[in-house]
Coordinates of C-alpha atoms and ligand atoms in Angstrom, one line a residue:
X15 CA -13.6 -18.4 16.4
X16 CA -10.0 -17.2 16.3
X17 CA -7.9 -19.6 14.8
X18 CA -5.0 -21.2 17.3
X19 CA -1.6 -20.0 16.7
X20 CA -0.3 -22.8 15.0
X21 CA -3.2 -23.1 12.4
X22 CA -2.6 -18.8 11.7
X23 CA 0.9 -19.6 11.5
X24 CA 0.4 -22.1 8.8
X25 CA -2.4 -20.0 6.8
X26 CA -0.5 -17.0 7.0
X27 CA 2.4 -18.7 6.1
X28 CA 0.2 -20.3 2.9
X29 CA -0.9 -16.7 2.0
X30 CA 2.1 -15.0 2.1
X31 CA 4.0 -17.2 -0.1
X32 CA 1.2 -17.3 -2.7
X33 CA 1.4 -13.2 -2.6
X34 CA -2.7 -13.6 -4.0
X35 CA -3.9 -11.8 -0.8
X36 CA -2.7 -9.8 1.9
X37 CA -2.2 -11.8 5.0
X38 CA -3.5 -9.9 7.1
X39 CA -6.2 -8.9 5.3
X40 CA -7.3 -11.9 2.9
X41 CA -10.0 -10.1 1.6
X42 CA -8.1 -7.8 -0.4
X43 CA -6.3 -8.9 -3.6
X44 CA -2.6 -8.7 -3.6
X45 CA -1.5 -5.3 -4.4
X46 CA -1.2 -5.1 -8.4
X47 CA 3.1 -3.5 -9.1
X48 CA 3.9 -3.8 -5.4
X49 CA 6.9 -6.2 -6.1
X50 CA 8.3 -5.1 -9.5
X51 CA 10.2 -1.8 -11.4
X52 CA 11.5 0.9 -9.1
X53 CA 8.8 0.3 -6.1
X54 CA 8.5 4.7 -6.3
X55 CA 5.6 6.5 -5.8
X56 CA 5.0 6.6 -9.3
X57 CA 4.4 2.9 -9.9
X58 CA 3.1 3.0 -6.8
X59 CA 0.1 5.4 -7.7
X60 CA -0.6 3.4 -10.9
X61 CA -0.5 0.4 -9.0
X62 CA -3.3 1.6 -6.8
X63 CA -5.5 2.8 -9.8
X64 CA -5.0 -0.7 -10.9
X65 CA -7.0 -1.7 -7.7
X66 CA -9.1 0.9 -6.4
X67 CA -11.7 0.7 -9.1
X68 CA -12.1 4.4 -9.1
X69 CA -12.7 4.3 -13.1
X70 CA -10.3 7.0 -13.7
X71 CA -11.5 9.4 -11.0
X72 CA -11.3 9.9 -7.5
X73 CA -13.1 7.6 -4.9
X74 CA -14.8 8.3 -1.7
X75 CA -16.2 5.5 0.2
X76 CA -18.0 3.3 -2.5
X77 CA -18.6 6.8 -4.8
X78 CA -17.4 8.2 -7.5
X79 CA -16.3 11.9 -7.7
X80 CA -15.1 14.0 -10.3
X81 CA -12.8 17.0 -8.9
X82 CA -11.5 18.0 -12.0
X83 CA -13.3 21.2 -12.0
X84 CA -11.8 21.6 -7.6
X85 CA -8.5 20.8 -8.3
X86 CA -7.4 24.4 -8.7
X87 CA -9.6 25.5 -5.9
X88 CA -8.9 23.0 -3.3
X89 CA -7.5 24.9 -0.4
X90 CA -4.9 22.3 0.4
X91 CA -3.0 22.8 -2.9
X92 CA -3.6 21.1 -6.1
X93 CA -1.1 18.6 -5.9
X94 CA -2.8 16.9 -3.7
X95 CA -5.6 16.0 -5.9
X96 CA -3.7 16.0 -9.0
X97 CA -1.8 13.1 -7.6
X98 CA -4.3 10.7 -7.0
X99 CA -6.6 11.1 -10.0
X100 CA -7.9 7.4 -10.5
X101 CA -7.4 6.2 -7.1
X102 CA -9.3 5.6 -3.9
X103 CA -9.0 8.7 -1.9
X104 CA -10.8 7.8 1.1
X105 CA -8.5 7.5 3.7
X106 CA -6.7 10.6 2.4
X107 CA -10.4 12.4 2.6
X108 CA -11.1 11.5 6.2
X109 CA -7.9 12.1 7.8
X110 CA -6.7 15.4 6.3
X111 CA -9.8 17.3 6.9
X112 CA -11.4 18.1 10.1
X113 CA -14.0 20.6 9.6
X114 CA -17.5 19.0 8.6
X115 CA -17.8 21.2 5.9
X116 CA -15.8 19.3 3.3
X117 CA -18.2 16.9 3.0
X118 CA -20.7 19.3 2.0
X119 CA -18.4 20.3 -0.9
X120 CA -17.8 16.5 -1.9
X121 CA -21.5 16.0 -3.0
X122 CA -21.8 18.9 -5.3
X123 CA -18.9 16.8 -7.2
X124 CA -20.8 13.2 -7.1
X125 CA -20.7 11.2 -10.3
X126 CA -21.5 7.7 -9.6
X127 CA -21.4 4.7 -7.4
X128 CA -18.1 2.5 -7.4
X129 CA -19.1 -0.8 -9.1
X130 CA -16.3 -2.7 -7.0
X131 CA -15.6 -3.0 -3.0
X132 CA -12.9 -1.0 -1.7
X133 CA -9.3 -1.7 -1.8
X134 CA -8.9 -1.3 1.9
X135 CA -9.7 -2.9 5.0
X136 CA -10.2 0.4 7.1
X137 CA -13.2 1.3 8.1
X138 CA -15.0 4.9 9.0
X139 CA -18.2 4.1 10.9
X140 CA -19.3 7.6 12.2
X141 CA -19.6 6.4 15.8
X142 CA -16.2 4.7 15.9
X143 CA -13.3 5.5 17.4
X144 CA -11.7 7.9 14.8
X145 CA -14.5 9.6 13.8
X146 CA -15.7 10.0 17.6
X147 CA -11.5 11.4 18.2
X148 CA -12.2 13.8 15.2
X149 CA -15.5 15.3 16.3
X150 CA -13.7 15.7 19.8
X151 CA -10.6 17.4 18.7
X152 CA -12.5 19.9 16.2
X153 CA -14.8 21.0 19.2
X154 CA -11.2 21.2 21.4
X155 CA -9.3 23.1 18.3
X156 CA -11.8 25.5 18.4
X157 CA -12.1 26.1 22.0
X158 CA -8.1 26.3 22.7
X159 CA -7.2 29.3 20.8
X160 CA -2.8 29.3 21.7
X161 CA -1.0 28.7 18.5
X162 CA 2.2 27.3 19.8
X163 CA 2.7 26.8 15.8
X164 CA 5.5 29.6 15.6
X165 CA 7.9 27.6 17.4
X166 CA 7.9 24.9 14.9
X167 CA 8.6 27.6 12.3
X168 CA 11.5 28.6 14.4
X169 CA 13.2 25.3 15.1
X170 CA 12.7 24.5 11.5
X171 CA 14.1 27.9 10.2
X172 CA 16.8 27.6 13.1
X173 CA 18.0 24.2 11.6
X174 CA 18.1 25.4 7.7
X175 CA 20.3 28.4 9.0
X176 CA 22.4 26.4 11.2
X177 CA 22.9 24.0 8.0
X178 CA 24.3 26.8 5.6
X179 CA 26.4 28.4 8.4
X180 CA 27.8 24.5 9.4
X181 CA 28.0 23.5 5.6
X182 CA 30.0 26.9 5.3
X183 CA 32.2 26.8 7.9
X184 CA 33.3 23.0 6.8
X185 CA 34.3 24.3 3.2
X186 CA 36.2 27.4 5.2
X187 CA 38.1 25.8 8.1
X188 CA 41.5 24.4 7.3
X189 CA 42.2 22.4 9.8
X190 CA 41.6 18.6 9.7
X191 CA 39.7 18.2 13.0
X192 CA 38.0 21.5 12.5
X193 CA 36.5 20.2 8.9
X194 CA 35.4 16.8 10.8
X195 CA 33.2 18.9 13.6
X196 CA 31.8 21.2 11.0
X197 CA 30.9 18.3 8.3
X198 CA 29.4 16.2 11.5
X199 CA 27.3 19.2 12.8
X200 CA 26.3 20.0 9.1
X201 CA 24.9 16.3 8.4
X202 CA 23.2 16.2 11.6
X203 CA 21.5 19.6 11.0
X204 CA 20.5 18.6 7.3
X205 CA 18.9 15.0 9.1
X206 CA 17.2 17.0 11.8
X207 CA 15.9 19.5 9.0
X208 CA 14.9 17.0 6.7
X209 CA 12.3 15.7 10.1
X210 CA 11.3 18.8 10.6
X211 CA 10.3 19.7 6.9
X212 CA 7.7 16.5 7.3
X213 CA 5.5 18.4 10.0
X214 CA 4.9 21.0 6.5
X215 CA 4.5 18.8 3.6
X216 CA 1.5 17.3 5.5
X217 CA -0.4 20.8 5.1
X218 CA -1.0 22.8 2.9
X219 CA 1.5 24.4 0.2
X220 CA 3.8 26.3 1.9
X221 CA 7.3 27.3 1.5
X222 CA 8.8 25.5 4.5
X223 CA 7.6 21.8 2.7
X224 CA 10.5 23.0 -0.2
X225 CA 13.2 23.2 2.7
X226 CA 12.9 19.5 2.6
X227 CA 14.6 19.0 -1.4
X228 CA 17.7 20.1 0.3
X229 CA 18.5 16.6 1.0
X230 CA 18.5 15.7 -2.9
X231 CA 15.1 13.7 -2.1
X232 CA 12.1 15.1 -3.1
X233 CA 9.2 16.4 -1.1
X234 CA 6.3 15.5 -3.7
X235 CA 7.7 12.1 -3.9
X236 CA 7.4 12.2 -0.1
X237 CA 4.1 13.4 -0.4
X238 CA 3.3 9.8 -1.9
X239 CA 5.5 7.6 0.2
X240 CA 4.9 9.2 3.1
X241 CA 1.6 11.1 3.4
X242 CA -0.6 9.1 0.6
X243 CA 0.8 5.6 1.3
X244 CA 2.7 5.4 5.2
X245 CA 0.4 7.1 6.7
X246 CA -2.6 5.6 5.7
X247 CA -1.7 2.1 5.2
X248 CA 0.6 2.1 8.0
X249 CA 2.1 -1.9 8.1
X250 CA 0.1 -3.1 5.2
X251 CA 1.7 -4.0 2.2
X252 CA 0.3 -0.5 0.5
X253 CA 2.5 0.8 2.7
X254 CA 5.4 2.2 0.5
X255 CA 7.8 2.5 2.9
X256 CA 8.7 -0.9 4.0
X257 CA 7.5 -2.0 0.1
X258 CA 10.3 0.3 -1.2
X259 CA 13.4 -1.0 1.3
X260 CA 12.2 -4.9 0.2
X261 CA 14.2 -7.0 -0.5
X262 CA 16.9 -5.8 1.1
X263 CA 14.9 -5.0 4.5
X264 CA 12.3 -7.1 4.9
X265 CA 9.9 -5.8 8.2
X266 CA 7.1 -7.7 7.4
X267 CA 7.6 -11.1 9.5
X268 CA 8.2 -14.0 7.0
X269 CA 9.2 -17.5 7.7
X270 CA 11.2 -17.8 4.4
X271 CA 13.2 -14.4 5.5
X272 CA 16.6 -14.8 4.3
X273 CA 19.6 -13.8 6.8
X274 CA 20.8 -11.1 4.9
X275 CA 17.3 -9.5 5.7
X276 CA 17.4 -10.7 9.3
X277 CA 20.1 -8.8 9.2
X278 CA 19.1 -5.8 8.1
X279 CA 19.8 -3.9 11.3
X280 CA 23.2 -3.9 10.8
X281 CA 23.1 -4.1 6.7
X282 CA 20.7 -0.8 6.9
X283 CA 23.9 1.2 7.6
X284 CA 25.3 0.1 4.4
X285 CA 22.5 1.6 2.3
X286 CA 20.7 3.9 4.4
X287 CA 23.9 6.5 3.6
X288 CA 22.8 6.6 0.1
X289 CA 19.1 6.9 -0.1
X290 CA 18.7 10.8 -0.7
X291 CA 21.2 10.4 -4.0
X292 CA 19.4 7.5 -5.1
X293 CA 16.2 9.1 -4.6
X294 CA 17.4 12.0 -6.6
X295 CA 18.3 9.9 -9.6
X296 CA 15.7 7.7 -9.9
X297 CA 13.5 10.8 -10.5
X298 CA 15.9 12.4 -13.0
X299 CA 16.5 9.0 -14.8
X300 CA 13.0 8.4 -14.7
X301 CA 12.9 11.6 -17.6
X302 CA 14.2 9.6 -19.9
X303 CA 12.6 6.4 -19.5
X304 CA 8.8 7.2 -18.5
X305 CA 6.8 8.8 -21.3
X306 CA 5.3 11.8 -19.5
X307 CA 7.4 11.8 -16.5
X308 CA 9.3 15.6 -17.0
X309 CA 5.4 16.7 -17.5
X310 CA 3.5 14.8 -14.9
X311 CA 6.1 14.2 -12.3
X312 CA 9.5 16.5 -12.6
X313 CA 9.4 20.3 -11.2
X314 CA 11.5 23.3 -10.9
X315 CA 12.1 22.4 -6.7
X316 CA 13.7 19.0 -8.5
X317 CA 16.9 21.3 -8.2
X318 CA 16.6 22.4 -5.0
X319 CA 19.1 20.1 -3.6
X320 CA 22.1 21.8 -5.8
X321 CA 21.3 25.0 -4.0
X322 CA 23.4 23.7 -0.5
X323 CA 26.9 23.7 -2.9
X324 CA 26.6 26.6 -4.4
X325 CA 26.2 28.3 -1.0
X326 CA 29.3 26.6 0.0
X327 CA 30.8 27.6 -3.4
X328 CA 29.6 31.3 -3.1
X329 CA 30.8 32.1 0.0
X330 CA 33.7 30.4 0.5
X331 CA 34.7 30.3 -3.1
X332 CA 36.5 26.9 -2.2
X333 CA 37.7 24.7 -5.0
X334 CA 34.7 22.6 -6.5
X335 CA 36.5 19.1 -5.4
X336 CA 36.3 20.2 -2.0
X337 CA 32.9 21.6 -2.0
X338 CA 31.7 18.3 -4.0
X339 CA 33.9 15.4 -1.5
X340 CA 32.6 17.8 1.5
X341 CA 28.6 18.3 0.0
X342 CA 28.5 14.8 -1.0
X343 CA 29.5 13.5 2.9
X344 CA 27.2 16.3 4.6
X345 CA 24.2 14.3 2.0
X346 CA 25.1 10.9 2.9
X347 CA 25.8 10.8 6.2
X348 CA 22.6 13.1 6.4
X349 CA 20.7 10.1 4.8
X350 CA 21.9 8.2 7.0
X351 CA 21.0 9.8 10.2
X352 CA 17.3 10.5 8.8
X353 CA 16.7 7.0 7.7
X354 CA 18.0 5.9 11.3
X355 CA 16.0 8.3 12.5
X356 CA 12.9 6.9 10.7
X357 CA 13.5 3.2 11.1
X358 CA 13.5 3.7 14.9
X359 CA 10.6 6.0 15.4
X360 CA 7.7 3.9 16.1
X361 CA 6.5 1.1 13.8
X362 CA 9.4 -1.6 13.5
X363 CA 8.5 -3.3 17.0
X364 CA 7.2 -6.6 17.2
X365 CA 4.4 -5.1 19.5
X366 CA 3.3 -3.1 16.4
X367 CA 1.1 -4.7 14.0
X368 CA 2.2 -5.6 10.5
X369 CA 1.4 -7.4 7.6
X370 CA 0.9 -11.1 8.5
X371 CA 0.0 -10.6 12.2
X372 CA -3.8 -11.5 13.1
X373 CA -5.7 -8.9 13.0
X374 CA -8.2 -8.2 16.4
X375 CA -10.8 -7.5 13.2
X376 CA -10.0 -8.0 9.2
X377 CA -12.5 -4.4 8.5
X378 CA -10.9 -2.6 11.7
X379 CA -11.4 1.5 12.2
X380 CA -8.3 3.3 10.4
X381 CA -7.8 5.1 13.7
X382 CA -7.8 1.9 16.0
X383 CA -5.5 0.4 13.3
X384 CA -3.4 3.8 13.4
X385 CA -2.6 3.2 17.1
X386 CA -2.2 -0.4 16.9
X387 CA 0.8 0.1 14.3
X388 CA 3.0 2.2 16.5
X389 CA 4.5 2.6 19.8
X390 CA 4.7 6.3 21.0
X391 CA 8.4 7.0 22.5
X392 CA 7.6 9.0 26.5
X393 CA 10.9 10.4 26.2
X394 CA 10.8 11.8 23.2
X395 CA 7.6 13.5 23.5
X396 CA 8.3 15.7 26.4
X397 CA 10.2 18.4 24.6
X398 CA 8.8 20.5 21.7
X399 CA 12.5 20.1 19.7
X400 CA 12.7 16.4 19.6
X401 CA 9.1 15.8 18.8
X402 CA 9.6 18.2 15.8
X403 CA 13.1 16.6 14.9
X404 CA 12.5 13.1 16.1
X405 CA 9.1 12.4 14.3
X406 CA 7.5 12.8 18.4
X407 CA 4.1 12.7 18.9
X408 CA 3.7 9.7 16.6
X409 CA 0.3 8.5 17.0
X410 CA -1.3 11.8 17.3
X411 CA -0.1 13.2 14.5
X412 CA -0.9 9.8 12.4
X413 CA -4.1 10.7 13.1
X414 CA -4.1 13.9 12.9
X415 CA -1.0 14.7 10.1
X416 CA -2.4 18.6 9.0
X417 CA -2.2 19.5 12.7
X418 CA 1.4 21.4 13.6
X419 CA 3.6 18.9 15.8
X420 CA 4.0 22.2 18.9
X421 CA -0.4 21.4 18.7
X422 CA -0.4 18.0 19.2
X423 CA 0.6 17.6 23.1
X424 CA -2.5 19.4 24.1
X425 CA -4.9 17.1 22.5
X426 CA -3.1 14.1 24.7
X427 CA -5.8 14.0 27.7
X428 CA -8.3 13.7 25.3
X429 CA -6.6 11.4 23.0
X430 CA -6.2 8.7 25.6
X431 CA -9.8 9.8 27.0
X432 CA -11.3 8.8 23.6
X433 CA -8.7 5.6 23.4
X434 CA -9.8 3.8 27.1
X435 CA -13.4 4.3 25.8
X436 CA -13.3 2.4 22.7
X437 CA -10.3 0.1 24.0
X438 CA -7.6 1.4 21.0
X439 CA -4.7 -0.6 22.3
X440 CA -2.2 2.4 22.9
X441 CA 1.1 2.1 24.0
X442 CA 4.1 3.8 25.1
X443 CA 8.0 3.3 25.0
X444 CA 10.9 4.7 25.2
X445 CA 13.4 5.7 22.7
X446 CA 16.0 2.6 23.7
X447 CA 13.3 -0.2 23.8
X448 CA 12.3 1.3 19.9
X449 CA 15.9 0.5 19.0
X450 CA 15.9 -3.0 20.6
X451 CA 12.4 -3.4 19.1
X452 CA 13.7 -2.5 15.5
X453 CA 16.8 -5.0 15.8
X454 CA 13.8 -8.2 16.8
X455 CA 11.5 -6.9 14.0
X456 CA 14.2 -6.8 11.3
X457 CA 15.1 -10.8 12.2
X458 CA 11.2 -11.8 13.7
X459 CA 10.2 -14.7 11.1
X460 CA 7.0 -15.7 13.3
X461 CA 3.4 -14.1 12.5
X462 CA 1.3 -12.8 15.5
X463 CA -1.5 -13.9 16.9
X464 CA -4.4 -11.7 19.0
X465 CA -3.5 -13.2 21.7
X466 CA 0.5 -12.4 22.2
Ligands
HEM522 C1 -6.2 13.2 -1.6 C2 -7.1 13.8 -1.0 C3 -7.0 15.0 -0.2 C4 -5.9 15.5 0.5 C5 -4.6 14.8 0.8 C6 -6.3 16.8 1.0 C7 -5.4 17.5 1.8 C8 -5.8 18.8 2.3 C9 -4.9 19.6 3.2 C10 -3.5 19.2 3.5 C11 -5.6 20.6 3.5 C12 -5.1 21.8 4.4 C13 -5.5 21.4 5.8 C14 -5.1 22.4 6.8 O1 -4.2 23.2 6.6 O2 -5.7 22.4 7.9 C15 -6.9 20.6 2.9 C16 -7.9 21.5 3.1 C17 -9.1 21.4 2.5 N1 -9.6 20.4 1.7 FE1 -8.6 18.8 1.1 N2 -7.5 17.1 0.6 C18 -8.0 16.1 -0.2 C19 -9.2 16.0 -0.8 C20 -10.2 16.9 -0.7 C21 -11.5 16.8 -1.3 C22 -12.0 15.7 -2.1 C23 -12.2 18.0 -0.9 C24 -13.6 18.3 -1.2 C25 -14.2 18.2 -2.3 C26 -11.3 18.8 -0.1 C27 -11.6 20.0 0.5 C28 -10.9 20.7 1.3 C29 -11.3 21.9 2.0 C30 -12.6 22.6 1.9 C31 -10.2 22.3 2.8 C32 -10.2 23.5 3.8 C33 -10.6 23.0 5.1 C34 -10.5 23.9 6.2 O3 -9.9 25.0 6.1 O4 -11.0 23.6 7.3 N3 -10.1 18.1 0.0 N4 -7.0 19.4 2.2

């Protein structure tokens, strides 16, 4: 039987402070480097190959699989796989691959059994709600043939255009108020991009994914905060980003949270402003102290982000002062607008499930647990340009994160088909209600329980 709210309050409470469990999810061990160092996706990775008891290869389910020899021919890029040698790949497996066939191409790499349980709570059964959604949306893919995917291309390419003619015309224009509107546009155009780039580095490598390093942050990092950890441990405490905003944000609900953290929705605009520049330097200082970081970790796109000054400087030929004051407030107050962005999209609402709310079912189906960590905003996902700059589309493309944003509307009927027969607890908003949600989770201290 469901414990009463008051005795859940008090054992999530007890867990929490003990940090030997998640709270949530008290069968799994307290995530080893979650809480120390730089909280990046580095420590991060080795953290999880500290858990995952995938023996120094990749894990799929409770086996053991070594890809070494697929790396290079994986079809989705090798960085994917290079990445998470060591760790528990499941999760990744299931949700970025919807033909059948991959599985077929798994076995020929079998090594072993795992000799521990899984590091997760999430669950695959084949005749549970995400495996039943993925069955139904391969069969739909391949009957609805229209590839609305160009339009993303163009938005995307519309914004990175818009950005060097904006960031141009600020460096150019002489005139105080004229600098203001061109700075303003260019920041909100580098934000918007900076969305937009997130429907690519999902997918396979392309060159739109590399559009996203003109922020200063970097995509492959993304690749692990977002893609590898986010998305797949949405609200857990894997989940790297609400880990990697602690302790100054806190969205987990605590009872010990301390006021500066409950009030983090107005502290957030403090910080948020510099998040692409201290992205960037945490991976160049990193160089010099990680052994093996400028050979595992740093790459040529690492430089990307000096590409939007030069621009500036080439074309206007502007002294450097200028283009630096003018690039450095087009960056920040882009980091600003994407992290606001972010923070208000879909999972900081108390009607979301995070870390330290009751679980309906401590081994739920990653799907069911996809839907019941987010709120979908109806007003954002009417329109084709704010789904693509807005992070629309939300669950659906949880679920489904290799499918292009402009594809995602079409699989709605069936999406909420699929969701009233197995009872996923789906639910809409709208963009206002998300902000008001995000300013209550920031200061919520109480846990949830199944039944409110
Ligand atoms: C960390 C784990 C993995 C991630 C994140 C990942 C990611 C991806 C991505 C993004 C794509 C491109 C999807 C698209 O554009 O539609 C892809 C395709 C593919 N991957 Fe993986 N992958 C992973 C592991 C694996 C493994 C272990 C195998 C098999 C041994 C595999 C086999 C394939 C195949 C065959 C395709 C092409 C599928 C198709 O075209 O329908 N992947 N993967």
């Amino acid at each position: 039987m469901a414990p009463s709210e008051t005795s859940w309050d008090r054992i999530a409470h007890t867990r929490a402070t003990q940090k030997k469990t998640h709270v949530s999810f008290p069968q799994l061990k307290y995530p080893s480097l979650r809480d120390s160092g730089l909280r990046d996706p580095v420590q991060w990775l080795s953290g999880k190959a500290l858990d995952d008891g995938a023996e120094g290869l990749w894990r799929v389910h409770d086996k053991l699989y070594d890809l070494t020899s697929f790396v290079e021919k994986h079809p989705g890029g090798e960085e994917w796989l290079e990445l998470t040698k060591g760790t528990d790949i499941t999760e990744a497996f299931e949700s970025h691959h919807l033909n059948p066939i991959v599985e077929k191409i798994l076995c020929k790499y079998y090594v072993r059994e795992a000799k521990t349980p899984r590091n997760s709570p999430f669950t695959f059964k084949e005749d549970g709600f995400y495996k039943t959604l993925k069955k139904e949306v391969y069969q739909e893919l391949k009957k609805n043939q229209k590839d609305d995917s160009k339009k993303t291309n163009l938005i995307t390419d519309g914004l990175f255009i818009s950005l060097l003619c904006s960031s141009a015309f600020a460096c150019w224009s002489q005139n105080y108020w004229l600098i203001q509107f061109w700075y303003t546009v260019s920041s909100i155009c580098l934000a918007l991009l900076i969305v937009a780039c997130h429907n690519f580095i999902h997918r396979k490598t392309n060159w739109r994914m590399f559009l996203f390093n003109m922020s200063m942050w970097s995509y492959r990092d993304f690749r692990v905060s977002h893609v590898l950890s986010h998305h797949l441990y949405t609200n857990t405490l894997m989940d790297l980003e609400i880990s990697a905003l602690e302790p100054i944000l806190l969205f987990n609900p605590r009872k010990d949270k301390p006021l500066y953290a409950r009030l983090g929705f107005i502290t957030e605009f403090c910080f948020f402003p510099f998040i692409f520049i201290i992205s960037f330097a945490k991976r160049f200082f990193s160089i010099f102290f990680r052994e093996g970081f400028l050979k595992n970790h740093y790459r040529w796109h690492d430089l990307l982000g000096f590409l939007l000054p030069l621009w500036m400087w080439l074309v206007t030929g502007s002294p450097f002062t200028k283009i630096l004051v003018t690039w450095l407030w087009i960056v920040c107050t882009g980091s600003l607008l994407f992290y606001l962005i972010g923070v208000n999209a879909a999972h900081h609402h108390p009607d979301a499930i995070k870390d330290g709310d009751q679980p309906r079912d401590e081994t739920p189906d990653w799907g069911a647990h996809q839907v019941e960590a987010l709120l979908d905003r109806k007003d954002i996902n009417g329109n084709l340009f704010t789904v693509v700059t807005l992070f629309g589309e939300h669950a659906l493309h949880h679920l489904f994160p290799t499918l292009d944003h402009a594809v995602l509307k079409n699989l709605h009927p069936l999406f909420i088909e699929v969701c009233e027969k197995y009872k996923a607890n789906y639910r809409t908003s709208t963009q206002f209600q998300m902000v008001i949600g995000q300013i209550k989770e920031t200061m919520r201290t109480h846990f949830k329980t199944i039944d409110n």
